Amino acid sequence: MDATSVIWTVVIAVIAALSLSAGGWRLRRARGRGRGDGRRDR
């Protein structure tokens, strides 16, 4: 059952990456919003 282990590893890695990216974007957006930075990448 190596396929299951691989799938779980990929899922965990993706979730971790998404949470880190979302958290970073959220903190940056909250700070930039109060400051009024006109840098809108996406």
Coordinates of C-alpha atoms in Angstrom, one line a residue, residues 12-42:
I12 CA -0.3 16.8 3.8
A13 CA 2.4 18.7 1.9
V14 CA -0.2 20.6 -0.2
I15 CA -2.4 21.5 2.8
A16 CA 0.7 22.7 4.7
A17 CA 1.9 24.8 1.8
L18 CA -1.6 26.2 1.3
S19 CA -2.1 27.1 4.9
L20 CA 1.4 28.8 5.0
S21 CA 0.7 30.7 1.9
A22 CA -2.9 31.7 3.0
G23 CA -1.6 32.8 6.4
G24 CA 1.2 34.9 5.0
W25 CA -1.1 36.5 2.4
R26 CA -3.7 37.2 5.2
L27 CA -1.2 38.8 7.5
R28 CA 0.3 40.8 4.6
R29 CA -3.1 41.9 3.4
A30 CA -4.3 42.9 6.8
R31 CA -1.2 45.0 7.3
G32 CA -1.2 46.4 3.8
R33 CA -4.9 47.2 4.0
G34 CA -4.4 49.4 7.1
R35 CA -1.4 51.1 5.5
G36 CA -3.1 51.5 2.1
D37 CA -0.3 50.0 0.1
G38 CA -1.4 50.2 -3.6
R39 CA 0.5 47.1 -4.5
R40 CA -2.2 44.7 -5.9
D41 CA -0.3 41.7 -7.3
R42 CA -3.4 39.4 -7.5

